[in-house]
XYZ file of C-alpha atoms in Angstrom:
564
model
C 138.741 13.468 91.598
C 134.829 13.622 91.263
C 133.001 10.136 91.238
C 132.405 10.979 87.417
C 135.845 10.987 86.393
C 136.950 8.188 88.981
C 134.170 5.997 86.980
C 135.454 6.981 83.344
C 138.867 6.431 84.769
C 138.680 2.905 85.771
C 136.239 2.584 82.060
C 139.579 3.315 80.824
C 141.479 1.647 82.527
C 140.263 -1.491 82.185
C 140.085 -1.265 78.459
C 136.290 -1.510 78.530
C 135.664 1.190 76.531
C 138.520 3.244 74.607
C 139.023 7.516 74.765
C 136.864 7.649 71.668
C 133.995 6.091 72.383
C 134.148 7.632 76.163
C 134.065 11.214 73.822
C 131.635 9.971 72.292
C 129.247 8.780 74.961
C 129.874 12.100 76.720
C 128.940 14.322 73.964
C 125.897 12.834 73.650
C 125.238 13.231 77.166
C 125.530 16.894 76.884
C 123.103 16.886 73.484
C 120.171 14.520 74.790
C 120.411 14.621 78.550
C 120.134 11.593 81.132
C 122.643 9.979 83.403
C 126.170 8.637 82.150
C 125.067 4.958 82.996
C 122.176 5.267 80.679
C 124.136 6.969 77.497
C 126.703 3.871 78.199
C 124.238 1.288 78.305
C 122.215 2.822 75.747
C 125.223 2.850 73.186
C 126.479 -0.778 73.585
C 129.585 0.251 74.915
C 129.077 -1.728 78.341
C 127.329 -4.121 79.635
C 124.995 -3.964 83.034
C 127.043 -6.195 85.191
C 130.146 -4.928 84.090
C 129.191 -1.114 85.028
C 127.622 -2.404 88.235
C 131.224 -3.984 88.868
C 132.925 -0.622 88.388
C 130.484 1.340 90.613
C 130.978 -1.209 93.094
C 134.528 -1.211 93.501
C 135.217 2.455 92.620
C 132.374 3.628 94.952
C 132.342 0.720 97.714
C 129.163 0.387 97.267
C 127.990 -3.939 97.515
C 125.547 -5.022 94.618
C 122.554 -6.850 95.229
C 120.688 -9.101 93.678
C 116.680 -7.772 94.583
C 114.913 -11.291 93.217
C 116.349 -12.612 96.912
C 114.281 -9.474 98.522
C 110.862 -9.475 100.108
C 110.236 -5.588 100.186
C 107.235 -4.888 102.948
C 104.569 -2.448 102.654
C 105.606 -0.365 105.279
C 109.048 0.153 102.981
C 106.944 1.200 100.141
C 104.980 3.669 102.084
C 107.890 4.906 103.182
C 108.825 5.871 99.087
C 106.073 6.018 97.407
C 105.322 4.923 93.768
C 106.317 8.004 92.307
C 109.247 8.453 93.864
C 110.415 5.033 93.576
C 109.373 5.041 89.737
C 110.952 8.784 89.180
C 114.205 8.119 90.891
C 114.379 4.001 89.665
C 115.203 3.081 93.736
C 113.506 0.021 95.788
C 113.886 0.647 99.266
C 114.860 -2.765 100.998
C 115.208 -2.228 104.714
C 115.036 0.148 107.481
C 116.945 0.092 110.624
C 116.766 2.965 113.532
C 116.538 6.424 111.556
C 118.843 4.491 108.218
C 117.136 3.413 104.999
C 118.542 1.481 102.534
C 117.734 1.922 98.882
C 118.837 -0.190 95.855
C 119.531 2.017 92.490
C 121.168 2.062 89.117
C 122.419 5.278 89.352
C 124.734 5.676 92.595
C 125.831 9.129 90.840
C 122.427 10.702 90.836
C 122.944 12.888 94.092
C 119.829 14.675 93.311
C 118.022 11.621 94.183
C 119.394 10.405 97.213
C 119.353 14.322 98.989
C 115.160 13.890 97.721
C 114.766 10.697 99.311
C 116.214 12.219 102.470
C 113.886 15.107 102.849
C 111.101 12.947 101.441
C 111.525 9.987 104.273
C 113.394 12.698 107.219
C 116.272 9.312 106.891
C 119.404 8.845 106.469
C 119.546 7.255 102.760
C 122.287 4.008 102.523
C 122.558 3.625 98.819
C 123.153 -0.187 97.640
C 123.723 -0.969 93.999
C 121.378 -2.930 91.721
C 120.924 -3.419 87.779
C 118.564 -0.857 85.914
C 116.522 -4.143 84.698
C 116.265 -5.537 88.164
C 115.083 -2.099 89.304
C 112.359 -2.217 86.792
C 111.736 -5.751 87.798
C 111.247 -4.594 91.556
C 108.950 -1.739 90.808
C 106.749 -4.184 89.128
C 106.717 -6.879 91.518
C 106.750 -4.532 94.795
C 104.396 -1.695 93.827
C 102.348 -4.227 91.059
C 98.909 -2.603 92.670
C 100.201 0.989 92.478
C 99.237 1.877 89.466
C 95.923 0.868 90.739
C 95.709 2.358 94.149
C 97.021 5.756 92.353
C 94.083 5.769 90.167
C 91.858 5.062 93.416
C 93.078 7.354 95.355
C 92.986 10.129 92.982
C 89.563 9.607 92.590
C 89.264 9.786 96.231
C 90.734 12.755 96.968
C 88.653 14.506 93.888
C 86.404 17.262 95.545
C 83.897 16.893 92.669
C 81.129 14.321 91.689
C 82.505 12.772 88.209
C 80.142 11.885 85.490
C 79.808 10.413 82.192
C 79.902 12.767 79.155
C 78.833 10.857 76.240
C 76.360 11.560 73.345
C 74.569 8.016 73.152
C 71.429 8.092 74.677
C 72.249 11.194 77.248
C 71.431 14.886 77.064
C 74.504 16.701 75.964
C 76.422 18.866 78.345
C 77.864 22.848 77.709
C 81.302 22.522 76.257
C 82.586 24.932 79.097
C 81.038 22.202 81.620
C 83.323 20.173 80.321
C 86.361 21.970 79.828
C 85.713 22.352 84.021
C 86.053 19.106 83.989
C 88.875 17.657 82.184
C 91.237 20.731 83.784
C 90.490 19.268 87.480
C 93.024 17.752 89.458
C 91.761 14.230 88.945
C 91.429 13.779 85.460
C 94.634 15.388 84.557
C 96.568 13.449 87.369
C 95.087 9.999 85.453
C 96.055 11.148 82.121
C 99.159 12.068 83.095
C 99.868 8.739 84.913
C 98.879 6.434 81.944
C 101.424 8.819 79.452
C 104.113 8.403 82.028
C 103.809 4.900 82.506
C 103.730 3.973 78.839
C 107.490 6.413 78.216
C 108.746 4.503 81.084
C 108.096 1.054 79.171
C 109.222 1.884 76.441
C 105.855 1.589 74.194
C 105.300 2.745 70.982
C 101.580 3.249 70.999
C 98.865 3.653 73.371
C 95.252 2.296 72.918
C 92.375 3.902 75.028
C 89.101 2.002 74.203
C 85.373 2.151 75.836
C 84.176 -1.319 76.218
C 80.771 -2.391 77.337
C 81.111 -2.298 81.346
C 84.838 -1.490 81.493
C 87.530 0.817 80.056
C 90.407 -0.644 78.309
C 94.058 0.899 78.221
C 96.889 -1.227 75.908
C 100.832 -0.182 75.474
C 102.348 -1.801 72.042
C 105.528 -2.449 73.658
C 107.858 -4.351 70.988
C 105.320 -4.337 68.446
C 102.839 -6.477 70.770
C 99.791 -5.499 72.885
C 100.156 -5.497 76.495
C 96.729 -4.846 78.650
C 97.439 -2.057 81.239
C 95.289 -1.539 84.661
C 92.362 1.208 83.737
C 90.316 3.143 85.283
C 86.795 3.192 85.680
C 83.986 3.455 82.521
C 82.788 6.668 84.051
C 86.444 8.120 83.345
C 86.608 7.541 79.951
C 84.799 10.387 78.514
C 86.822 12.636 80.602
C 90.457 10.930 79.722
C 89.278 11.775 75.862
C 88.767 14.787 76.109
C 91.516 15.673 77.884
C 93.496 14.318 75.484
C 91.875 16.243 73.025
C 92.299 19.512 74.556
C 96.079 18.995 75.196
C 96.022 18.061 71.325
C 94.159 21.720 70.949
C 91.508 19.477 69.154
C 87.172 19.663 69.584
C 86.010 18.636 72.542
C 82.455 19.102 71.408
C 82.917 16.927 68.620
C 82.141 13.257 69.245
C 81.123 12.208 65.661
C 83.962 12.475 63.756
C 87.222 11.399 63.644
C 90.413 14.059 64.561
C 93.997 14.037 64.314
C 96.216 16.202 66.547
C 99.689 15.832 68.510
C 101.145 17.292 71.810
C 104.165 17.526 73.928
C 105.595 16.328 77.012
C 108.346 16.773 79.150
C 108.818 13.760 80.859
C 112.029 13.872 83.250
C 114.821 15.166 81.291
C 113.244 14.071 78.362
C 110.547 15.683 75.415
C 108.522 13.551 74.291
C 105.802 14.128 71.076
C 102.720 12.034 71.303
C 100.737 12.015 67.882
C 96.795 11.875 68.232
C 93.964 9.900 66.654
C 90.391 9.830 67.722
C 87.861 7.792 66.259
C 84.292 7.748 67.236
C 83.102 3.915 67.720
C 79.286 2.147 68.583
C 80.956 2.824 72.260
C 82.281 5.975 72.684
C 85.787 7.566 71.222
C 88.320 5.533 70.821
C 91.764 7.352 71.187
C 95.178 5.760 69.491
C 98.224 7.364 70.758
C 101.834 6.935 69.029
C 104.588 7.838 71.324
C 107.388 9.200 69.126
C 110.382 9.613 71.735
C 113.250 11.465 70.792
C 115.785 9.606 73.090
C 115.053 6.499 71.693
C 115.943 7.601 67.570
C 118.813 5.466 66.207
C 120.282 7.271 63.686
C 123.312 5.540 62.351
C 122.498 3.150 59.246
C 125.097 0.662 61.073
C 123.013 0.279 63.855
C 119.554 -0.925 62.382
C 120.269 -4.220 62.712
C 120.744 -4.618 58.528
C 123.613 -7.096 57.096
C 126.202 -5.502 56.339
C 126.057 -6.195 52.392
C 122.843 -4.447 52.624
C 124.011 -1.462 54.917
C 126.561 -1.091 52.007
C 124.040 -1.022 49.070
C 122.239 1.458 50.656
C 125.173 3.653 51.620
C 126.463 2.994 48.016
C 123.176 4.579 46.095
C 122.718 7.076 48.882
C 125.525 8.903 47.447
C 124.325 9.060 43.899
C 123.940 12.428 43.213
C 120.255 12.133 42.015
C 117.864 10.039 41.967
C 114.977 8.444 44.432
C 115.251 5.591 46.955
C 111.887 4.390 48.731
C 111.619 2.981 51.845
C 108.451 0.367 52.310
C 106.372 -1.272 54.575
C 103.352 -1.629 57.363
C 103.096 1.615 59.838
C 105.485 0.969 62.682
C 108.360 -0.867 60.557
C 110.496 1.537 60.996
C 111.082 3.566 57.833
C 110.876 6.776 58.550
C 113.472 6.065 61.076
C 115.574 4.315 58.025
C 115.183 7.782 56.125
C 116.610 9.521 58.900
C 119.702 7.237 59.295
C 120.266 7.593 55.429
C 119.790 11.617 55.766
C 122.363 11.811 58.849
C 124.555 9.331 56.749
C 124.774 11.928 53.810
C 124.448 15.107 55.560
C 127.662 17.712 55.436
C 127.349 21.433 55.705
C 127.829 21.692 51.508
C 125.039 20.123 51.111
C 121.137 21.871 51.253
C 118.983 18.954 52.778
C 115.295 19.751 53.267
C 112.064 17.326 54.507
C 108.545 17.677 54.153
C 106.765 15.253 56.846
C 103.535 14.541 58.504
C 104.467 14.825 61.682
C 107.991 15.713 62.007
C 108.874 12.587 64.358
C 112.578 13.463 65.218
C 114.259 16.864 64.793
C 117.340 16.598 63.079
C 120.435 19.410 63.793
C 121.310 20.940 60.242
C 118.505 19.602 58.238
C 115.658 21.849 57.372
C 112.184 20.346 58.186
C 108.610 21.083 57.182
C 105.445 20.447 58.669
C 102.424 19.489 56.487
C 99.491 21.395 57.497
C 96.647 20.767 55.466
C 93.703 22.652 56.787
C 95.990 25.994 55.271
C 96.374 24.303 51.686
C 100.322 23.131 52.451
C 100.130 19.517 51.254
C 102.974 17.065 50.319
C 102.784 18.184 47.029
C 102.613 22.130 47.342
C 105.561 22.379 49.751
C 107.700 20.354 47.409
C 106.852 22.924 44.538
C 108.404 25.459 46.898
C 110.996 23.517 48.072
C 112.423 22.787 44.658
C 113.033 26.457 44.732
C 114.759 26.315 47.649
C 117.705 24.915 45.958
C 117.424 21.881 48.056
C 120.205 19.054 47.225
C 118.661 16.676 48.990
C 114.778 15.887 49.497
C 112.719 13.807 52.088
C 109.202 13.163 51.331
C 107.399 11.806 54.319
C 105.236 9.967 52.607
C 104.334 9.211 48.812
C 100.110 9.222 48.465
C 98.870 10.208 45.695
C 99.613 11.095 41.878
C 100.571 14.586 42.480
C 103.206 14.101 44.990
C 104.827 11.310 43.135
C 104.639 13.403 40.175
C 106.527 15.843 41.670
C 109.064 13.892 43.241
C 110.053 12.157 40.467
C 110.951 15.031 38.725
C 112.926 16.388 40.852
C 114.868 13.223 41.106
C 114.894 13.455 37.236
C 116.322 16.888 37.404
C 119.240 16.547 39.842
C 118.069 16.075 43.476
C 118.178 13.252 45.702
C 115.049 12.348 46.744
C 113.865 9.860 49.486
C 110.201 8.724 50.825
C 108.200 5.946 51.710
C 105.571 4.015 50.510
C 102.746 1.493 51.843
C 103.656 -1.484 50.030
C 104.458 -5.186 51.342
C 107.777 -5.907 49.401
C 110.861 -4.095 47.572
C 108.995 -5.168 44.388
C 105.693 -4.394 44.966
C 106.872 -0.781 45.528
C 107.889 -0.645 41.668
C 104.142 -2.139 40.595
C 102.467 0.396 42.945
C 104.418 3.191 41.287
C 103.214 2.153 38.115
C 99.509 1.449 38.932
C 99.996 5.066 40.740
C 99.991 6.591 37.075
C 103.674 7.119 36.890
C 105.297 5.798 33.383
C 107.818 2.871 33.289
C 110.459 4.887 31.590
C 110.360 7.314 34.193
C 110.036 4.725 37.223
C 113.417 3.478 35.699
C 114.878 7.080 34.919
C 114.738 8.175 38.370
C 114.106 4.582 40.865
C 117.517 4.246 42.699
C 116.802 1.685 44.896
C 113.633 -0.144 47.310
C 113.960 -1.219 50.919
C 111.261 -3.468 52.159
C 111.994 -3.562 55.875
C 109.829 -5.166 59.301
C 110.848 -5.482 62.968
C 111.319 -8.496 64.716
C 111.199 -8.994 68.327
C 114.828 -9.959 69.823
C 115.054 -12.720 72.354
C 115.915 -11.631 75.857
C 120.214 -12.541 76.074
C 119.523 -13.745 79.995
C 116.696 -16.608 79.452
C 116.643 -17.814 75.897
C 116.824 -21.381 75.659
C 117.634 -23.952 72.490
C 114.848 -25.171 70.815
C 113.468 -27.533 68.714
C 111.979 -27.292 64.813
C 110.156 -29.674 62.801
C 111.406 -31.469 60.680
C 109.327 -30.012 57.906
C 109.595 -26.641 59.045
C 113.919 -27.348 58.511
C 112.954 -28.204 55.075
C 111.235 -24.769 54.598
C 113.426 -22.486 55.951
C 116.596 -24.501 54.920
C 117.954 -24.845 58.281
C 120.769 -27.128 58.292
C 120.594 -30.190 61.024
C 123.647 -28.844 63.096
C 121.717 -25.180 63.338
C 120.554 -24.312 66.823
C 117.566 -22.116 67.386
C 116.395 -20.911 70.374
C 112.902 -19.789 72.139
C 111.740 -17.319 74.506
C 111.512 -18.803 78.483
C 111.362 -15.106 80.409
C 112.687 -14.155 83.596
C 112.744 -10.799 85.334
C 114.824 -8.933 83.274
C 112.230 -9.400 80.126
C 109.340 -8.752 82.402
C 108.532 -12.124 81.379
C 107.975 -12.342 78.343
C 111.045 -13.503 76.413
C 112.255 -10.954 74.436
C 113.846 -7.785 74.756
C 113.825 -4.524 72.105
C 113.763 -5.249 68.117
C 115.877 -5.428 65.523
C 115.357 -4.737 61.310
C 115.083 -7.050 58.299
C 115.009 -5.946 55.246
C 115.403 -6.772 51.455
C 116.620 -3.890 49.277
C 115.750 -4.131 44.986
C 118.670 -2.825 43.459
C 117.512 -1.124 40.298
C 119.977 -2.670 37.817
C 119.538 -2.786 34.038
C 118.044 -5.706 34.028
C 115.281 -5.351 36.414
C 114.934 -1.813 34.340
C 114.400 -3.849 31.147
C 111.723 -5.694 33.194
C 110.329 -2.512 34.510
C 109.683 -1.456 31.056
C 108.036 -4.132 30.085
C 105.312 -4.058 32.697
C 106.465 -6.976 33.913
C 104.731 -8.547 37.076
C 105.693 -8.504 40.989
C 106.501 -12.118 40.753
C 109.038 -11.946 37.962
C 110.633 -8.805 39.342
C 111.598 -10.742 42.241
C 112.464 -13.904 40.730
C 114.943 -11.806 38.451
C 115.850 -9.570 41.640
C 116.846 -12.693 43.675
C 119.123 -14.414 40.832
C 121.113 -11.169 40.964
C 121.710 -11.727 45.107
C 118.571 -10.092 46.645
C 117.906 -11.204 49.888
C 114.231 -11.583 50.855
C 112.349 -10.869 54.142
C 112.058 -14.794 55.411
C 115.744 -15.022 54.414
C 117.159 -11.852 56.288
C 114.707 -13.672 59.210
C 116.505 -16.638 58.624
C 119.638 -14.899 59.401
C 118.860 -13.551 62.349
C 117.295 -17.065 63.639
C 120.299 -18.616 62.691
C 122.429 -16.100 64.730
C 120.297 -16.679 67.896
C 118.905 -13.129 67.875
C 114.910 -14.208 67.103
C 112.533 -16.792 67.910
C 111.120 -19.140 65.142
C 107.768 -18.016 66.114
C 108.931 -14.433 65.212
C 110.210 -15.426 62.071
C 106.906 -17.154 61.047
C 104.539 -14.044 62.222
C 106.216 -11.220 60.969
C 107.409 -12.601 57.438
C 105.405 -14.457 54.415
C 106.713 -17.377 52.656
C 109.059 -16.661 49.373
């Protein structure tokens, strides 16, 4: 028996995780890649210590806790940065011609026959948690990323200089194509895309500040401040960027919009583009859509389960339009997809129009808005409707003309779904109207209105009760025997307190009622008083929820949502 199956044996056996679910978590293996740890973890289906357990005793391999480790720098010169970050090991200790190396993966052979021809050692493998790997490669190698950086610039056979069009003579675009496609300023690039897949971050911010250069990750929907090069790199970084995003290079005036892609390990990765010329230099904003990462099951959003019902409820109406609302970043386009996958059999014709495709979804046709050739929201969803489409996704719903459009086809028999920039469920149905569409046709064809945000969840490992005020109790109508809890951080959070998101919504039911509303122009406010008698539940109350439940800070709940 292969160390595979002696590992989903003893899963079995057990009664962790049942045949199913094992089928499950292997099939998706096969589609998306990765290790067999990492699908497990990734699904729920186990638990870190419990799967360090099992390697442990199926393997006889000892666990080890690396917080009780002082690694040396002669151990991390043995495995470099790189290495250690590509293959998630920590060496620990070195005796005669034997290393030993703490990783996740004990299964990853590849990685341990590497490490061997890398270091000319015998590799001892040790076990240790993915998040205490992580952990160790930021507490052992914290001045990496730095010495990386210096040392590329070392080794670089070529004077670099500052290309920028304030107050310097211009240089010949080939000049600088030289330069961006040398070894150093690729390397760089590359190093800052890596890191920011590897920590999970949703965007990445590369600004030109007065005597400095400033690189950001929004990891979690917060900010983080990475270690950047020098000023005189910036220029160069840019326009990289903008060549692997087949954008201008000469252009530093206005701003551009491209997209690229990766392959980073097993996985592809699309990075979307924006450049925007500043009183310093370029800025560049980068959004990181990873494909691994897509949760596409409406059950696992982190909804209640009433909602979750709702949605799946007018989701199977045969026509009509749902909307999906909120600030960039909330989420909704991912909420689209999870409805789409929800619905999707092979009788039905299901067809998107999106700018940019973020995920690619098996079965479902998908269409890329290009507008510098005249194919707009609203001119591919004249074709489409001739595509005999069932079921439509509009991307995103921005002017007259593609609302028009959509809400006739929901009028004449499709299902149609899109988003909108709007704050609340109810503000969705004034925007609509001040968008030029009637109220008789807002309530012909309106199904239904998700407002939806992301809250940060509080690390499991180091949350701790806290306290509220008394008149903060009174406001959120937290009973006196409610605990809440706060973020403390420990390793496992990187410190900070929480660990990955979760969704709140509030979904506007369009019932006759709130259609006789509709049609009388009546205002957001009354909407949602109306909406609310009838069981709507708000933002702040869904955050409520989740407070309540020990999932979220009260500092969370207070940032991301307004007061009812």
């Amino acid at each position: 028996m292969g160390l595979k199956e002696k590992i989903l044996k003893t899963l079995k056996e057990s009664k962790i995780v049942s045949e199913e679910e094992i089928s499950k978590a292997l099939k998706l293996q096969r589609e998306a890649g990765g290790s067999l740890s990492e699908v497990l973890l990734k699904l729920g289906l186990v638990d870190e210590e419990s799967l360090l357990l099992i390697f442990s005793k199926d393997l006889g391999i000892p666990p080890v806790e690396l917080s009780r480790f002082k690694v040396s720098e002669e151990l991390t010169k043995i495995v470099p940065f790189h290495y250690a970050r590509k293959y998630k090991v920590i060496p620990i200790g070195k005796i005669s011609n034997t290393l030993t190396v703490a990783m996740s993966d004990p299964l990853n052979i590849f990685a341990l026959d590497d490490l061997k021809r890398l270091t000319g050692l015998e590799i001892n493998p040790v076990l240790a948690s993915s998040t205490d790997i992580e952990a160790g490669l930021e507490r052992f190698y914290r001045e990496s990323a730095k010495e990386e950086i210096e040392n590329i610039l070392e080794k670089s056979s070529s004077k670099l200089e500052l290309v920028q069009e304030e107050k310097r003579p211009s240089e010949d675009e080939t000049v600088v194509l030289k330069k961006v496609k040398e070894g150093p300023v690729v390397k760089i690039t590359n190093l800052i895309l890596t890191k920011a897949v590897e920590e999970k971050a949703s965007d990445v911010l590369i600004e030109p500040m007065e005597k400095s250069m400033r690189i950001r990750f929004r990891i979690d929907g917060i900010l983080c401040e990475r270690e950047a090069p020098p000023l005189n790199m910036h220029p160069l970084i840019t326009s990289r960027i903008k060549v692997m995003a087949n954008l201008d290079i000469a252009e530093h005036r206005l701003p551009q919009d491209g997209r690229f892609s990766l392959k980073i390990g097993s996985k592809n990765v699309d990075f979307r583009v924006s450049i925007v010329p500043s009183v310093l230099g370029e800025k560049v904003a980068l959004r990181i859509l990873d494909k691994s990462q897509a949760l596409l099951s409406l059950d696992s959003l982190g909804f209640e389960e009433e909602v979750v019902k709702k949605i799946k409820q007018v989701s199977l109406r045969p026509h009509g339009m749902i909307i999906s609302c909120g600030p960039t970043g909330c989420g909704k386009t991912t909420t689209l997809y999870s409805i789409l996958k929800y619905v999707d059999s092979p009788e039905k014709n299901i067809i998107t129009v999106e700018d940019p495709i973020e995920y690619e979804l098996k079965g479902i046709n998908q269409v890329q808005v290009r507008p510098e050739v005249g194919l707009t929201f609203a001119s591919s969803l004249r074709s489409i409707l001739r595509q005999d489409p069932d079921i439509i996704m509009v991307g995103e719903i921005r002017d007259f003309d593609t609302v028009d459009i959509a809400i006739k086809a929901a009028l004449t028999g499709h299902l149609v779904l899109s988003t909108l920039h709007t704050t609340t469920a109810c503000g969705s149905v004034t925007r609509l109207v001040n968008m030029g569409v009637e109220p008789f046709l807002v309530t012909s064809s309106l199904l239904g209105v998700l407002a939806q945000r992301l809250l940060r969840k509080l690390c499991p490992e180091c949350k701790e009760e806290g306290e509220v005020p008394q008149y903060l109790r009174e406001v959120l109508r937290l009973e006196k025997e409610v605990k809440v809890y706060k973020p403390k951080g420990c390793k496992k959070c990187g410190n900070t307190g929480y660990r990955g998101r979760i969704g709140i919504c509030e979904f506007l039911e369009i019932t006759e009622t709130i259609k006789e509303l509709i049609l009388k122009s009546s205002p957001e406010g009354v909407l949602k008083e109306r909406a609310r008698q009838e069981g709507m539940q708000t933002l702040r109350e869904d955050a409520v929820l989740k407070l309540k439940k020990g999932l979220t800070s009260l500092e969370e709940v207070l940032r991301v949502t307004a007061q009812d």
